[in-house]
C-alpha atoms as one frame of an Amber mdcrd trajectory, in Angstrom:
protein
  12.858 -41.463-132.570  12.576 -44.626-130.465  15.450 -46.231-128.571  15.999
 -49.604-126.974  17.282 -49.145-123.445  19.337 -51.956-121.884  20.155 -51.808
-118.173  22.765 -53.935-116.415  22.476 -54.473-112.664  26.012 -54.406-111.281
  28.029 -52.925-108.406  29.399 -49.452-107.792  32.892 -51.019-107.745  32.364
 -52.310-111.290  30.505 -49.425-112.938  33.590 -47.649-114.314  35.143 -50.897
-115.589  31.848 -51.861-117.207  31.356 -48.441-118.778  34.798 -48.627-120.373
  34.187 -52.162-121.627  30.877 -51.152-123.209  32.598 -48.321-125.056  35.186
 -50.808-126.319  32.249 -52.717-127.847  31.247 -49.602-129.785  28.549 -48.344
-127.418  29.018 -44.585-127.494  27.532 -43.549-124.179  26.211 -44.963-120.914
  24.006 -43.805-118.080  24.970 -44.703-114.503  22.458 -44.735-111.651  23.591
 -45.364-108.096  23.075 -43.966-104.611  26.614 -42.692-104.111  26.375 -39.068
-102.861  28.104 -36.400-104.919  31.311 -35.113-103.391  31.969 -31.392-103.092
  34.442 -31.772-105.949  31.674 -33.280-108.115  29.322 -30.428-107.257  32.024
 -27.874-108.045  32.261 -29.209-111.603  28.553 -29.173-112.384  25.302 -27.382
-111.694  22.375 -29.553-110.636  19.086 -27.722-110.185  17.467 -30.623-108.340
  19.852 -32.488-106.052  18.028 -35.708-105.141  17.715 -37.118-101.632  19.216
 -40.565-102.065  18.469 -43.740-100.118  21.424 -45.478 -98.438  24.173 -46.660
-100.788  24.103 -50.471-100.837  26.781 -50.803-103.491  24.328 -51.509-106.313
  24.675 -49.694-109.627  22.621 -49.719-112.820  24.530 -49.101-116.032  22.301
 -48.392-119.035  22.987 -47.896-122.716  20.715 -46.975-125.614  20.541 -48.410
-129.111  18.458 -46.811-131.827  15.368 -48.872-132.675  16.008 -48.972-136.422
  14.756 -52.493-137.089  18.133 -54.147-136.623  18.537 -57.077-134.242  20.529
 -56.280-131.072  21.007 -59.964-130.175  24.633 -60.276-131.277  25.757 -57.158
-129.411  23.917 -58.282-126.285  25.736 -61.638-126.455  29.036 -59.719-126.504
  27.907 -57.664-123.526  27.014 -60.811-121.548  30.360 -62.421-122.418  32.162
 -59.258-121.282  30.299 -59.265-117.968  31.303 -62.870-117.279  34.936 -62.249
-118.217  35.091 -59.223-115.898  34.031 -61.331-112.905  37.685 -62.433-112.684
  38.660 -58.815-112.046  35.868 -57.196-110.023  32.594 -58.010-108.285  30.015
 -57.622-111.080  26.934 -58.264-108.942  24.047 -60.052-110.642  24.951 -58.836
-114.145  21.252 -59.107-115.009  20.239 -57.261-118.189  16.741 -55.798-118.545
  15.320 -53.954-121.535  12.882 -51.126-122.102  11.981 -48.690-124.850  12.019
 -44.929-124.691  11.690 -41.876-126.951  13.621 -38.628-127.212  10.604 -36.829
-125.756  10.993 -38.778-122.505  14.514 -37.409-121.955  13.433 -33.869-122.794
  10.396 -33.726-120.512  10.820 -36.156-117.622  12.745 -33.681-115.457   9.825
 -31.213-115.566   7.990 -33.026-112.771  10.667 -31.708-110.376  10.248 -28.030
-111.362   7.246 -26.248-109.865   6.511 -22.619-108.918   8.468 -21.097-106.052
   9.396 -17.691-104.602  12.688 -15.847-104.288  11.843 -12.931-102.003   8.716
 -11.486-103.666   9.478 -12.877-107.145   7.314 -15.810-108.228   9.213 -18.056
-110.651   6.876 -20.341-112.575   7.534 -22.962-115.260   5.732 -22.093-118.477
   3.825 -25.401-118.515   2.241 -24.825-115.088  -1.087 -22.991-114.792  -0.930
 -19.679-112.947  -3.053 -19.797-109.794  -5.748 -17.161-109.456  -4.253 -15.830
-106.217  -0.876 -15.329-107.973  -2.115 -13.184-110.853  -0.961  -9.929-109.261
   2.479 -11.224-108.253   5.880 -10.194-109.629   6.080 -13.061-112.093   8.945
 -14.635-114.044   8.032 -17.532-116.365  10.806 -19.892-117.431  11.246 -22.883
-119.713  14.961 -23.733-119.565  14.719 -26.092-122.545  18.179 -27.643-122.837
  19.834 -24.707-121.028  20.782 -24.238-117.389  18.597 -21.986-115.300  15.294
 -22.773-113.597  16.105 -20.583-110.616  15.989 -23.568-108.273  19.747 -23.826
-107.866  21.250 -21.990-104.881  23.703 -20.145-107.127  20.914 -18.678-109.264
  19.013 -17.625-106.163  22.095 -15.930-104.738  22.488 -13.912-107.954  18.792
 -12.997-108.087  18.902 -11.679-104.517  21.903  -9.521-105.445  20.143  -8.200
-108.542  17.170  -7.308-106.325  19.477  -5.352-104.048  21.615  -3.589-106.645
  18.830  -2.755-109.111  15.735  -2.246-106.965  17.477  -1.502-103.688  16.636
  -2.396-100.093  16.950  -1.043 -96.570  20.771  -1.210 -96.719  21.440  -0.039
-100.281  20.046   2.663-102.543  20.946   2.136-106.226  23.002   4.879-107.826
  21.570   4.100-111.273  17.814   3.609-111.644  17.941   1.862-115.020  21.277
   0.037-115.155  22.758  -1.700-118.168  23.559  -5.332-117.341  25.966  -7.900
-118.807  24.925 -11.517-118.145  27.916 -13.847-118.642  26.821 -17.459-119.128
  23.194 -16.479-119.657  21.836 -20.048-119.977  18.040 -19.893-120.051  18.183
 -16.102-119.719  16.675 -16.096-116.240  19.068 -13.501-114.794  18.711 -11.249
-117.846  14.934 -11.443-117.529  15.001 -10.732-113.794  17.266  -7.725-114.438
  14.951  -6.317-117.119  11.803  -6.810-115.073  13.478  -5.101-112.113  14.185
  -2.064-114.274  17.408  -2.583-116.236  17.449  -0.495-119.389  19.212  -3.144
-121.461  20.964  -6.490-121.118  23.775  -8.088-123.074  24.307 -11.804-122.620
  26.974 -14.314-123.596  27.137 -18.096-123.498  29.235 -20.854-125.037  26.151
 -22.850-126.042  24.187 -21.657-129.113  21.047 -23.340-127.731  21.067 -20.771
-124.924  20.360 -18.021-127.456  17.124 -19.766-128.429  16.139 -20.418-124.813
  16.809 -16.823-123.792  14.873 -15.272-126.680  11.946 -17.663-126.108  11.843
 -16.847-122.403  11.986 -13.115-123.085   8.954 -13.520-125.337   7.082 -15.521
-122.704   7.748 -12.720-120.226   6.465 -10.066-122.672   9.843  -8.367-122.966
  10.817  -6.519-126.137  13.598  -8.477-127.879  15.314  -5.140-128.578  16.130
  -4.906-124.860  18.522  -7.848-125.083  21.525  -8.625-127.259  23.068 -12.073
-126.928  26.294 -13.520-128.271  27.833 -16.984-128.488  31.421 -16.947-127.299
  33.955 -17.013-124.490  34.511 -13.645-122.863  37.825 -14.813-121.376  39.882
 -14.829-124.569  37.565 -13.752-127.393  38.709 -10.188-128.038  36.055  -9.708
-130.722  33.351 -10.613-128.202  34.899  -8.270-125.648  34.691  -5.461-128.210
  31.075  -6.322-129.038  30.148  -6.263-125.373  31.873  -2.930-124.972  34.319
  -1.141-122.687  33.042   0.525-119.510  29.506  -0.099-120.751  27.856  -1.819
-117.802  26.584  -0.830-114.389  26.316  -4.502-113.421  28.023  -7.659-114.662
  26.439 -10.869-113.382  28.036 -14.283-113.872  26.502 -17.473-112.515  29.166
 -19.885-113.705  31.808 -22.180-112.231  34.607 -20.975-109.972  37.187 -22.386
-112.378  35.749 -20.112-115.090  35.342 -17.015-112.915  39.022 -17.073-111.910
  40.508 -16.737-115.449  37.645 -14.428-116.467  38.170 -11.951-113.599  40.881
  -9.890-115.380  38.532  -8.940-118.262  35.615  -7.854-116.038  36.861  -4.425
-114.861  37.110  -3.229-118.479  33.431  -4.094-118.985  32.258  -2.142-115.922
  31.636   1.554-115.535  33.284   3.210-112.536  31.207   2.331-109.499  29.748
  -0.694-111.261  29.210  -4.051-109.582  30.358  -7.567-110.433  27.849 -10.113
-109.058  28.965 -13.696-109.300  28.143 -17.155-108.024  28.569 -20.786-109.026
  31.317 -20.917-106.406  31.498 -24.012-104.200  32.501 -22.994-100.669  36.013
 -24.485-100.663  36.912 -22.327-103.708  35.663 -19.080-102.151  39.111 -17.708
-101.283  40.550 -18.556-104.707  37.778 -16.620-106.459  37.980 -13.725-103.993
  41.723 -13.420-104.557  41.291 -13.490-108.353  38.637 -10.755-108.229  40.771
  -8.564-105.963  43.859  -9.166-108.091  41.844  -7.898-111.084  41.434  -4.591
-109.233  37.891  -4.902-107.893  36.881  -4.345-104.275  34.909  -7.196-102.722
  31.963  -5.565-100.932  30.019  -8.606 -99.734  30.071 -12.377 -99.629  26.913
 -14.448 -99.152  26.356 -18.154 -98.619  23.462 -20.491 -99.357  24.049 -24.148
 -98.586  27.509 -24.997 -99.902  27.456 -22.227-102.516  28.870 -18.706-102.411
  28.117 -15.333-103.943  30.845 -12.711-104.180  29.893  -9.154-105.121  32.634
  -6.649-105.978  32.784  -3.009-107.078  34.936  -1.103-109.513  36.114   1.997
-107.680
């Protein structure tokens, strides 16, 4: 499907006003591009695998909207947009208000981000996008291949890396920890692309169970398991919210798991903490991240209040991993 893209050059002061006005004209969604850095609060509410290095903010903003190229003339709507821009100049600095047009396809939105995702290592694990050729010198490496599709989870984000390093420690072991269970059963809450489930299985987990709110994640996870030559019988995945879905809690099981891993937002981990101990076997570990640093204490307190013992806290950039044990 083709779309007509219209971009308005304006100011950062006007972008919210303009976005609201466009919606009042019946335009259902807008895209805003500016050089305003994300605040910590912004980062706490979203995962961004590739945080761009922005040039200095000069107060310029580009507000774009898309109209389906279905043969209809957009002239009348564009006239209304131009009139709106001029009327808003009495309220806020609108900048040039210049409108430019372009055409795009759905495929552009799906694939453009791929240029930012290339192979990289986490410890000795090589994580490679499925569309990139495997180098000859990497053919004997511990390899994970991932195509996130529309799901979260390339492995690039600090929170994913924190969880992978903990899975390495608590499944494979290292100089400071010897695993008590050689083939643990793992619950992956918020499985996304399935990357943590796949890492767990390739490290030696006997079985994984995954949950996510997004049905598309089920497709991504199964596809990525196939790419990594993993038997689909090793993973069972459910759509649902573990916090309050008692049926899902029963499906996942009680005291079934040696490890529960959750790479999700702090504001989800906190209300979810009370249901985690029931999922874990005695001595099992809860590995979690997605925690922006200023929410570390809130999450730690919620985990301890649920009856788990926090055994280590790790940081990478502004993100935090908390690992706890059920005694």
